Amino acid sequence: MLGGALIVLVVWCVAVVIVDERSRRIPDSLTLPALAGAVAGALLSDPPVLLGGVAWAGLYLVGRGIGGGDVKLAVPLGIVAAAAGGIGAVLLAVAVAGAVTAVRGLLCRGPVPHGPSMLVGVIIAVLPGVIAGVSCGA
């Protein structure tokens, strides 16, 4: 079961990256199912982790240059980061996403899509917990 979920997650991440890189947009067809699934999962298992999604999306709502797809993507990614490592993981993911986008912008000398950077940020933020869980047999 977990293997199938992991495959779906990887395919979804690849789709987000490809679509955002090509069109500079993340459509609702990619963000809304992930948002709904993450919110439902959090409500059923650990409601306080919803704050991670709200926090990340809230930071983007007050900022500039962030699109609606990025805000909607921030909710499930924030929930995952909060579930894996608490608010510290959410803040780390946000910081890494911003840094990756900034570096890509400098290297590309122009605007770059932010969704791929968000995925990199959440992977870096949750990876230590995932590795620890695997090595401890959790």
Short mmCIF file of N, CA, C and O in Angstrom, two decimals:
data_model
loop_
_atom_site.label_atom_id
_atom_site.label_comp_id
_atom_site.label_asym_id
_atom_site.label_seq_id
_atom_site.Cartn_x
_atom_site.Cartn_y
_atom_site.Cartn_z
N MET A 1 0.82 -1.20 0.00
CA MET A 1 0.00 0.00 0.00
C MET A 1 0.87 1.26 0.00
O MET A 1 0.64 2.17 -0.77
N LEU A 2 1.88 1.30 0.88
CA LEU A 2 2.74 2.48 0.95
C LEU A 2 3.49 2.70 -0.35
O LEU A 2 3.65 3.83 -0.79
N GLY A 3 3.90 1.61 -0.99
CA GLY A 3 4.60 1.74 -2.28
C GLY A 3 3.74 2.40 -3.33
O GLY A 3 4.21 3.26 -4.07
N GLY A 4 2.46 2.04 -3.38
CA GLY A 4 1.54 2.66 -4.33
C GLY A 4 1.34 4.13 -4.04
O GLY A 4 1.31 4.96 -4.95
N ALA A 5 1.24 4.48 -2.77
CA ALA A 5 1.08 5.89 -2.38
C ALA A 5 2.32 6.69 -2.75
O ALA A 5 2.22 7.83 -3.22
N LEU A 6 3.47 6.08 -2.57
CA LEU A 6 4.72 6.76 -2.92
C LEU A 6 4.81 6.99 -4.42
O LEU A 6 5.24 8.07 -4.86
N ILE A 7 4.39 6.03 -5.20
CA ILE A 7 4.39 6.19 -6.66
C ILE A 7 3.46 7.33 -7.07
O ILE A 7 3.82 8.18 -7.88
N VAL A 8 2.27 7.38 -6.48
CA VAL A 8 1.32 8.45 -6.78
C VAL A 8 1.92 9.81 -6.40
O VAL A 8 1.83 10.78 -7.16
N LEU A 9 2.56 9.87 -5.24
CA LEU A 9 3.18 11.12 -4.79
C LEU A 9 4.28 11.58 -5.75
O LEU A 9 4.34 12.76 -6.11
N VAL A 10 5.12 10.67 -6.17
CA VAL A 10 6.20 11.02 -7.09
C VAL A 10 5.64 11.49 -8.43
O VAL A 10 6.09 12.51 -8.99
N VAL A 11 4.65 10.78 -8.96
CA VAL A 11 4.03 11.18 -10.23
C VAL A 11 3.41 12.57 -10.11
O VAL A 11 3.56 13.41 -11.00
N TRP A 12 2.73 12.82 -8.98
CA TRP A 12 2.11 14.13 -8.75
C TRP A 12 3.18 15.22 -8.70
O TRP A 12 3.02 16.27 -9.33
N CYS A 13 4.27 14.98 -7.98
CA CYS A 13 5.35 15.97 -7.89
C CYS A 13 5.95 16.27 -9.26
O CYS A 13 6.18 17.43 -9.61
N VAL A 14 6.18 15.23 -10.05
CA VAL A 14 6.72 15.41 -11.39
C VAL A 14 5.75 16.22 -12.25
O VAL A 14 6.15 17.14 -12.98
N ALA A 15 4.45 15.94 -12.13
CA ALA A 15 3.45 16.69 -12.89
C ALA A 15 3.45 18.16 -12.49
O ALA A 15 3.39 19.05 -13.34
N VAL A 16 3.52 18.44 -11.19
CA VAL A 16 3.56 19.83 -10.73
C VAL A 16 4.77 20.54 -11.32
O VAL A 16 4.66 21.67 -11.82
N VAL A 17 5.92 19.91 -11.25
CA VAL A 17 7.14 20.53 -11.77
C VAL A 17 7.03 20.78 -13.27
O VAL A 17 7.31 21.89 -13.74
N ILE A 18 6.63 19.78 -14.03
CA ILE A 18 6.55 19.94 -15.49
C ILE A 18 5.56 21.04 -15.87
O ILE A 18 5.87 21.92 -16.68
N VAL A 19 4.38 21.01 -15.29
CA VAL A 19 3.36 22.00 -15.64
C VAL A 19 3.80 23.40 -15.24
O VAL A 19 3.67 24.36 -16.01
N ASP A 20 4.33 23.56 -14.02
CA ASP A 20 4.74 24.89 -13.57
C ASP A 20 5.92 25.41 -14.37
O ASP A 20 5.98 26.59 -14.71
N GLU A 21 6.87 24.55 -14.70
CA GLU A 21 8.02 24.99 -15.50
C GLU A 21 7.59 25.43 -16.90
O GLU A 21 8.12 26.40 -17.44
N ARG A 22 6.62 24.73 -17.47
CA ARG A 22 6.18 25.06 -18.84
C ARG A 22 5.26 26.27 -18.90
O ARG A 22 5.35 27.08 -19.81
N SER A 23 4.33 26.36 -17.93
CA SER A 23 3.28 27.38 -18.04
C SER A 23 3.35 28.47 -16.99
O SER A 23 2.59 29.43 -17.04
N ARG A 24 4.22 28.31 -15.99
CA ARG A 24 4.31 29.24 -14.86
C ARG A 24 2.99 29.32 -14.09
O ARG A 24 2.66 30.32 -13.49
N ARG A 25 2.25 28.21 -14.11
CA ARG A 25 0.98 28.09 -13.39
C ARG A 25 0.87 26.67 -12.85
O ARG A 25 1.36 25.73 -13.46
N ILE A 26 0.19 26.54 -11.71
CA ILE A 26 -0.14 25.22 -11.19
C ILE A 26 -1.66 25.15 -11.17
O ILE A 26 -2.30 25.84 -10.37
N PRO A 27 -2.25 24.36 -12.04
CA PRO A 27 -3.71 24.35 -12.16
C PRO A 27 -4.40 23.71 -10.95
O PRO A 27 -3.82 22.90 -10.23
N ASP A 28 -5.66 24.10 -10.80
CA ASP A 28 -6.48 23.54 -9.72
C ASP A 28 -6.55 22.02 -9.77
O ASP A 28 -6.66 21.36 -8.74
N SER A 29 -6.48 21.46 -10.97
CA SER A 29 -6.56 20.00 -11.09
C SER A 29 -5.40 19.30 -10.39
O SER A 29 -5.50 18.13 -10.03
N LEU A 30 -4.30 20.00 -10.16
CA LEU A 30 -3.18 19.44 -9.42
C LEU A 30 -3.19 19.87 -7.95
O LEU A 30 -2.79 19.10 -7.08
N THR A 31 -3.62 21.09 -7.67
CA THR A 31 -3.54 21.58 -6.29
C THR A 31 -4.73 21.18 -5.43
O THR A 31 -4.55 20.82 -4.26
N LEU A 32 -5.93 21.26 -5.97
CA LEU A 32 -7.11 21.04 -5.13
C LEU A 32 -7.26 19.61 -4.62
O LEU A 32 -7.60 19.43 -3.44
N PRO A 33 -6.99 18.57 -5.42
CA PRO A 33 -7.06 17.22 -4.84
C PRO A 33 -6.03 17.00 -3.72
O PRO A 33 -6.33 16.39 -2.70
N ALA A 34 -4.82 17.54 -3.91
CA ALA A 34 -3.80 17.42 -2.87
C ALA A 34 -4.21 18.18 -1.62
O ALA A 34 -4.04 17.70 -0.50
N LEU A 35 -4.76 19.37 -1.81
CA LEU A 35 -5.22 20.18 -0.69
C LEU A 35 -6.33 19.45 0.07
O LEU A 35 -6.27 19.31 1.30
N ALA A 36 -7.31 18.95 -0.65
CA ALA A 36 -8.43 18.25 -0.01
C ALA A 36 -7.96 16.99 0.71
O ALA A 36 -8.38 16.72 1.84
N GLY A 37 -7.08 16.23 0.08
CA GLY A 37 -6.57 15.01 0.70
C GLY A 37 -5.76 15.29 1.95
O GLY A 37 -5.90 14.60 2.97
N ALA A 38 -4.92 16.31 1.90
CA ALA A 38 -4.10 16.65 3.06
C ALA A 38 -4.96 17.16 4.21
O ALA A 38 -4.75 16.79 5.37
N VAL A 39 -5.94 18.00 3.90
CA VAL A 39 -6.84 18.52 4.95
C VAL A 39 -7.64 17.37 5.56
O VAL A 39 -7.75 17.25 6.79
N ALA A 40 -8.20 16.50 4.71
CA ALA A 40 -8.98 15.37 5.23
C ALA A 40 -8.11 14.45 6.09
O ALA A 40 -8.51 14.03 7.18
N GLY A 41 -6.92 14.15 5.62
CA GLY A 41 -6.01 13.30 6.38
C GLY A 41 -5.65 13.91 7.72
O GLY A 41 -5.60 13.22 8.74
N ALA A 42 -5.39 15.21 7.72
CA ALA A 42 -5.05 15.89 8.97
C ALA A 42 -6.23 15.89 9.93
O ALA A 42 -6.07 15.63 11.13
N LEU A 43 -7.42 16.16 9.41
CA LEU A 43 -8.61 16.18 10.28
C LEU A 43 -8.86 14.81 10.90
O LEU A 43 -9.29 14.72 12.05
N LEU A 44 -8.58 13.76 10.15
CA LEU A 44 -8.83 12.41 10.64
C LEU A 44 -7.73 11.88 11.56
O LEU A 44 -7.98 10.98 12.36
N SER A 45 -6.53 12.43 11.45
CA SER A 45 -5.43 11.86 12.22
C SER A 45 -4.79 12.81 13.22
O SER A 45 -4.50 12.41 14.34
N ASP A 46 -4.55 14.05 12.83
CA ASP A 46 -3.81 14.98 13.69
C ASP A 46 -4.16 16.43 13.33
O ASP A 46 -3.37 17.12 12.67
N PRO A 47 -5.34 16.90 13.74
CA PRO A 47 -5.80 18.23 13.32
C PRO A 47 -4.83 19.40 13.54
O PRO A 47 -4.80 20.31 12.70
N PRO A 48 -4.00 19.41 14.58
CA PRO A 48 -3.10 20.56 14.73
C PRO A 48 -2.11 20.76 13.57
O PRO A 48 -1.64 21.87 13.36
N VAL A 49 -1.82 19.71 12.80
CA VAL A 49 -0.89 19.89 11.69
C VAL A 49 -1.50 20.76 10.58
O VAL A 49 -0.77 21.24 9.72
N LEU A 50 -2.81 20.98 10.63
CA LEU A 50 -3.43 21.90 9.67
C LEU A 50 -2.80 23.29 9.77
O LEU A 50 -2.75 24.02 8.78
N LEU A 51 -2.33 23.63 10.96
CA LEU A 51 -1.72 24.95 11.14
C LEU A 51 -0.49 25.13 10.26
O LEU A 51 -0.18 26.25 9.86
N GLY A 52 0.22 24.05 9.95
CA GLY A 52 1.36 24.15 9.05
C GLY A 52 0.95 24.62 7.67
O GLY A 52 1.60 25.48 7.08
N GLY A 53 -0.14 24.06 7.16
CA GLY A 53 -0.65 24.48 5.86
C GLY A 53 -1.18 25.90 5.87
O GLY A 53 -0.93 26.67 4.95
N VAL A 54 -1.88 26.24 6.93
CA VAL A 54 -2.43 27.59 7.07
C VAL A 54 -1.29 28.61 7.19
O VAL A 54 -1.33 29.68 6.57
N ALA A 55 -0.25 28.25 7.95
CA ALA A 55 0.87 29.16 8.14
C ALA A 55 1.60 29.43 6.82
O ALA A 55 1.87 30.59 6.48
N TRP A 56 1.91 28.36 6.08
CA TRP A 56 2.65 28.55 4.82
C TRP A 56 1.80 29.35 3.84
O TRP A 56 2.27 30.33 3.25
N ALA A 57 0.55 28.98 3.67
CA ALA A 57 -0.32 29.72 2.74
C ALA A 57 -0.49 31.16 3.20
O ALA A 57 -0.50 32.09 2.39
N GLY A 58 -0.63 31.36 4.50
CA GLY A 58 -0.79 32.71 5.04
C GLY A 58 0.42 33.59 4.75
O GLY A 58 0.27 34.77 4.42
N LEU A 59 1.60 33.03 4.88
CA LEU A 59 2.81 33.79 4.55
C LEU A 59 2.79 34.23 3.09
O LEU A 59 3.20 35.34 2.75
N TYR A 60 2.30 33.37 2.22
CA TYR A 60 2.26 33.70 0.80
C TYR A 60 1.16 34.69 0.47
O TYR A 60 1.28 35.46 -0.47
N LEU A 61 0.09 34.68 1.24
CA LEU A 61 -1.00 35.63 0.97
C LEU A 61 -0.59 37.07 1.27
O LEU A 61 -1.10 37.99 0.65
N VAL A 62 0.32 37.25 2.21
CA VAL A 62 0.76 38.61 2.54
C VAL A 62 1.95 39.05 1.70
O VAL A 62 2.32 40.21 1.71
N GLY A 63 2.57 38.12 0.98
CA GLY A 63 3.72 38.45 0.16
C GLY A 63 3.31 38.92 -1.22
O GLY A 63 2.13 39.04 -1.54
N ARG A 64 4.32 39.20 -2.03
CA ARG A 64 4.08 39.63 -3.40
C ARG A 64 4.77 38.67 -4.35
O ARG A 64 5.78 38.07 -4.02
N GLY A 65 4.21 38.54 -5.54
CA GLY A 65 4.82 37.72 -6.56
C GLY A 65 4.52 36.23 -6.45
O GLY A 65 5.10 35.43 -7.17
N ILE A 66 3.63 35.86 -5.55
CA ILE A 66 3.26 34.47 -5.38
C ILE A 66 1.88 34.28 -6.01
O ILE A 66 0.94 35.00 -5.70
N GLY A 67 1.77 33.27 -6.86
CA GLY A 67 0.50 33.03 -7.55
C GLY A 67 -0.46 32.20 -6.72
O GLY A 67 -0.09 31.58 -5.71
N GLY A 68 -1.68 32.15 -7.16
CA GLY A 68 -2.72 31.38 -6.47
C GLY A 68 -2.42 29.90 -6.41
O GLY A 68 -2.72 29.24 -5.41
N GLY A 69 -1.81 29.36 -7.45
CA GLY A 69 -1.43 27.95 -7.44
C GLY A 69 -0.40 27.66 -6.36
O GLY A 69 -0.46 26.63 -5.69
N ASP A 70 0.52 28.60 -6.16
CA ASP A 70 1.53 28.44 -5.11
C ASP A 70 0.88 28.48 -3.73
O ASP A 70 1.26 27.71 -2.84
N VAL A 71 -0.08 29.35 -3.55
CA VAL A 71 -0.79 29.45 -2.26
C VAL A 71 -1.54 28.14 -1.99
O VAL A 71 -1.47 27.60 -0.88
N LYS A 72 -2.22 27.64 -3.00
CA LYS A 72 -2.96 26.37 -2.83
C LYS A 72 -2.00 25.20 -2.62
O LYS A 72 -2.31 24.28 -1.87
N LEU A 73 -0.85 25.23 -3.26
CA LEU A 73 0.14 24.18 -3.08
C LEU A 73 0.75 24.25 -1.67
O LEU A 73 1.11 23.23 -1.09
N ALA A 74 0.84 25.44 -1.11
CA ALA A 74 1.43 25.62 0.22
C ALA A 74 0.64 24.89 1.30
O ALA A 74 1.23 24.44 2.29
N VAL A 75 -0.66 24.75 1.13
CA VAL A 75 -1.46 24.11 2.17
C VAL A 75 -1.09 22.64 2.35
O VAL A 75 -0.70 22.24 3.46
N PRO A 76 -1.15 21.79 1.32
CA PRO A 76 -0.77 20.40 1.56
C PRO A 76 0.70 20.23 1.92
O PRO A 76 1.05 19.39 2.76
N LEU A 77 1.57 21.04 1.32
CA LEU A 77 2.98 20.92 1.65
C LEU A 77 3.24 21.33 3.09
O LEU A 77 4.04 20.70 3.80
N GLY A 78 2.57 22.37 3.55
CA GLY A 78 2.72 22.79 4.94
C GLY A 78 2.18 21.76 5.91
O GLY A 78 2.76 21.54 6.99
N ILE A 79 1.09 21.10 5.55
CA ILE A 79 0.54 20.04 6.40
C ILE A 79 1.52 18.88 6.49
O ILE A 79 1.79 18.35 7.57
N VAL A 80 2.09 18.49 5.36
CA VAL A 80 3.06 17.39 5.36
C VAL A 80 4.28 17.75 6.19
O VAL A 80 4.77 16.95 7.00
N ALA A 81 4.79 18.96 6.00
CA ALA A 81 5.97 19.39 6.77
C ALA A 81 5.66 19.42 8.26
O ALA A 81 6.46 18.96 9.07
N ALA A 82 4.50 19.95 8.63
CA ALA A 82 4.12 20.01 10.04
C ALA A 82 3.95 18.62 10.63
O ALA A 82 4.37 18.36 11.77
N ALA A 83 3.38 17.71 9.86
CA ALA A 83 3.20 16.34 10.34
C ALA A 83 4.55 15.65 10.54
O ALA A 83 4.72 14.86 11.47
N ALA A 84 5.49 15.95 9.68
CA ALA A 84 6.80 15.29 9.74
C ALA A 84 7.73 15.91 10.77
O ALA A 84 8.55 15.21 11.36
N GLY A 85 7.62 17.22 10.99
CA GLY A 85 8.62 17.86 11.86
C GLY A 85 8.16 19.10 12.59
O GLY A 85 8.98 19.88 13.07
N GLY A 86 6.85 19.33 12.64
CA GLY A 86 6.35 20.48 13.37
C GLY A 86 6.55 21.79 12.63
O GLY A 86 6.92 21.82 11.45
N ILE A 87 6.32 22.87 13.33
CA ILE A 87 6.39 24.20 12.71
C ILE A 87 7.80 24.52 12.24
O ILE A 87 7.99 25.24 11.26
N GLY A 88 8.81 23.95 12.90
CA GLY A 88 10.19 24.16 12.46
C GLY A 88 10.41 23.64 11.05
O GLY A 88 11.10 24.27 10.24
N ALA A 89 9.82 22.50 10.75
CA ALA A 89 9.95 21.93 9.40
C ALA A 89 9.23 22.80 8.38
O ALA A 89 9.70 22.96 7.25
N VAL A 90 8.09 23.37 8.76
CA VAL A 90 7.37 24.27 7.86
C VAL A 90 8.23 25.50 7.55
O VAL A 90 8.39 25.88 6.39
N LEU A 91 8.79 26.10 8.58
CA LEU A 91 9.62 27.29 8.39
C LEU A 91 10.86 26.97 7.56
O LEU A 91 11.27 27.76 6.70
N LEU A 92 11.45 25.81 7.80
CA LEU A 92 12.60 25.39 7.00
C LEU A 92 12.21 25.22 5.54
O LEU A 92 12.91 25.68 4.63
N ALA A 93 11.08 24.57 5.29
CA ALA A 93 10.61 24.37 3.92
C ALA A 93 10.37 25.70 3.21
O ALA A 93 10.76 25.87 2.05
N VAL A 94 9.75 26.64 3.91
CA VAL A 94 9.49 27.97 3.33
C VAL A 94 10.82 28.66 3.01
O VAL A 94 10.99 29.24 1.93
N ALA A 95 11.76 28.60 3.94
CA ALA A 95 13.06 29.26 3.74
C ALA A 95 13.82 28.63 2.57
O ALA A 95 14.38 29.34 1.72
N VAL A 96 13.84 27.31 2.51
CA VAL A 96 14.54 26.62 1.41
C VAL A 96 13.87 26.96 0.08
O VAL A 96 14.55 27.23 -0.92
N ALA A 97 12.54 26.94 0.05
CA ALA A 97 11.81 27.26 -1.19
C ALA A 97 12.17 28.66 -1.68
O ALA A 97 12.42 28.88 -2.87
N GLY A 98 12.19 29.61 -0.76
CA GLY A 98 12.55 30.98 -1.14
C GLY A 98 13.98 31.09 -1.64
O GLY A 98 14.26 31.76 -2.64
N ALA A 99 14.88 30.39 -0.96
CA ALA A 99 16.29 30.43 -1.36
C ALA A 99 16.50 29.79 -2.73
O ALA A 99 17.22 30.33 -3.57
N VAL A 100 15.86 28.65 -2.95
CA VAL A 100 16.01 27.97 -4.24
C VAL A 100 15.46 28.84 -5.37
O VAL A 100 16.08 28.98 -6.43
N THR A 101 14.31 29.46 -5.14
CA THR A 101 13.73 30.34 -6.16
C THR A 101 14.64 31.54 -6.42
O THR A 101 14.86 31.92 -7.57
N ALA A 102 15.20 32.12 -5.36
CA ALA A 102 16.08 33.28 -5.52
C ALA A 102 17.33 32.91 -6.31
O ALA A 102 17.74 33.63 -7.23
N VAL A 103 17.94 31.78 -5.98
CA VAL A 103 19.14 31.35 -6.69
C VAL A 103 18.82 31.06 -8.15
O VAL A 103 19.55 31.47 -9.06
N ARG A 104 17.70 30.36 -8.38
CA ARG A 104 17.32 30.07 -9.77
C ARG A 104 17.07 31.37 -10.53
O ARG A 104 17.42 31.49 -11.72
N GLY A 105 16.46 32.35 -9.88
CA GLY A 105 16.21 33.63 -10.53
C GLY A 105 17.49 34.34 -10.92
O GLY A 105 17.58 34.94 -11.99
N LEU A 106 18.48 34.26 -10.05
CA LEU A 106 19.77 34.87 -10.36
C LEU A 106 20.47 34.14 -11.50
O LEU A 106 21.05 34.76 -12.39
N LEU A 107 20.43 32.82 -11.45
CA LEU A 107 21.09 32.03 -12.49
C LEU A 107 20.40 32.15 -13.83
O LEU A 107 21.05 32.17 -14.88
N CYS A 108 19.08 32.23 -13.81
CA CYS A 108 18.31 32.32 -15.05
C CYS A 108 18.09 33.76 -15.50
O CYS A 108 17.56 34.00 -16.57
N ARG A 109 18.45 34.69 -14.64
CA ARG A 109 18.30 36.12 -14.93
C ARG A 109 16.85 36.49 -15.29
O ARG A 109 16.61 37.15 -16.28
N GLY A 110 15.93 36.03 -14.49
CA GLY A 110 14.54 36.37 -14.73
C GLY A 110 13.63 35.60 -13.80
O GLY A 110 14.08 34.85 -12.94
N PRO A 111 12.35 35.79 -13.99
CA PRO A 111 11.39 35.09 -13.12
C PRO A 111 11.40 33.59 -13.38
O PRO A 111 11.59 33.14 -14.50
N VAL A 112 11.24 32.84 -12.32
CA VAL A 112 11.17 31.39 -12.40
C VAL A 112 9.94 30.92 -11.64
O VAL A 112 9.48 31.59 -10.71
N PRO A 113 9.38 29.77 -12.00
CA PRO A 113 8.24 29.26 -11.26
C PRO A 113 8.66 28.85 -9.85
O PRO A 113 9.78 28.40 -9.63
N HIS A 114 7.75 29.02 -8.91
CA HIS A 114 8.07 28.78 -7.50
C HIS A 114 7.68 27.38 -7.04
O HIS A 114 8.24 26.87 -6.07
N GLY A 115 6.71 26.74 -7.69
CA GLY A 115 6.25 25.42 -7.27
C GLY A 115 7.35 24.39 -7.13
O GLY A 115 7.43 23.70 -6.10
N PRO A 116 8.24 24.25 -8.11
CA PRO A 116 9.33 23.27 -7.96
C PRO A 116 10.20 23.56 -6.73
O PRO A 116 10.62 22.63 -6.03
N SER A 117 10.45 24.81 -6.46
CA SER A 117 11.25 25.17 -5.28
C SER A 117 10.52 24.80 -3.99
O SER A 117 11.15 24.40 -3.01
N MET A 118 9.20 24.92 -3.99
CA MET A 118 8.41 24.54 -2.82
C MET A 118 8.55 23.04 -2.56
O MET A 118 8.67 22.61 -1.41
N LEU A 119 8.52 22.26 -3.62
CA LEU A 119 8.67 20.81 -3.48
C LEU A 119 10.06 20.46 -2.95
O LEU A 119 10.21 19.60 -2.07
N VAL A 120 11.08 21.13 -3.44
CA VAL A 120 12.44 20.91 -2.93
C VAL A 120 12.49 21.27 -1.45
O VAL A 120 13.06 20.53 -0.63
N GLY A 121 11.88 22.39 -1.09
CA GLY A 121 11.88 22.82 0.31
C GLY A 121 11.25 21.81 1.24
O GLY A 121 11.79 21.50 2.30
N VAL A 122 10.10 21.27 0.84
CA VAL A 122 9.42 20.32 1.72
C VAL A 122 10.18 18.99 1.77
O VAL A 122 10.25 18.35 2.83
N ILE A 123 10.79 18.59 0.68
CA ILE A 123 11.58 17.36 0.70
C ILE A 123 12.76 17.50 1.66
O ILE A 123 13.03 16.62 2.48
N ILE A 124 13.46 18.62 1.58
CA ILE A 124 14.60 18.84 2.47
C ILE A 124 14.14 18.92 3.93
O ILE A 124 14.81 18.42 4.83
N ALA A 125 12.98 19.52 4.16
CA ALA A 125 12.49 19.67 5.53
C ALA A 125 12.03 18.35 6.15
O ALA A 125 12.19 18.15 7.35
N VAL A 126 11.48 17.45 5.36
CA VAL A 126 10.95 16.20 5.92
C VAL A 126 11.90 15.03 5.80
O VAL A 126 11.75 14.03 6.50
N LEU A 127 12.89 15.12 4.94
CA LEU A 127 13.79 13.99 4.70
C LEU A 127 14.50 13.48 5.96
O LEU A 127 14.57 12.27 6.16
N PRO A 128 15.02 14.35 6.82
CA PRO A 128 15.67 13.82 8.03
C PRO A 128 14.75 12.95 8.88
O PRO A 128 15.16 11.91 9.38
N GLY A 129 13.50 13.35 9.03
CA GLY A 129 12.55 12.55 9.80
C GLY A 129 12.21 11.23 9.13
O GLY A 129 12.07 10.21 9.79
N VAL A 130 12.12 11.26 7.80
CA VAL A 130 11.84 10.03 7.06
C VAL A 130 13.00 9.06 7.19
O VAL A 130 12.81 7.87 7.46
N ILE A 131 14.21 9.57 7.05
CA ILE A 131 15.40 8.71 7.17
C ILE A 131 15.50 8.15 8.58
O ILE A 131 15.77 6.96 8.75
N ALA A 132 15.26 8.98 9.59
CA ALA A 132 15.31 8.50 10.97
C ALA A 132 14.26 7.43 11.22
O ALA A 132 14.54 6.43 11.89
N GLY A 133 13.07 7.63 10.67
CA GLY A 133 12.00 6.64 10.84
C GLY A 133 12.33 5.31 10.20
O GLY A 133 12.07 4.25 10.75
N VAL A 134 12.94 5.37 9.02
CA VAL A 134 13.32 4.13 8.31
C VAL A 134 14.44 3.43 9.05
O VAL A 134 14.42 2.22 9.24
N SER A 135 15.44 4.19 9.49
CA SER A 135 16.59 3.56 10.15
C SER A 135 16.23 3.01 11.53
O SER A 135 16.88 2.11 12.02
N CYS A 136 15.16 3.53 12.14
CA CYS A 136 14.73 3.04 13.45
C CYS A 136 13.63 2.00 13.33
O CYS A 136 13.08 1.55 14.32
N GLY A 137 13.25 1.67 12.11
CA GLY A 137 12.21 0.66 11.89
C GLY A 137 10.81 1.15 12.16
O GLY A 137 9.91 0.37 12.34
N ALA A 138 10.61 2.46 12.14
CA ALA A 138 9.29 3.02 12.40
C ALA A 138 8.39 2.90 11.19
O ALA A 138 8.76 2.71 10.11
#
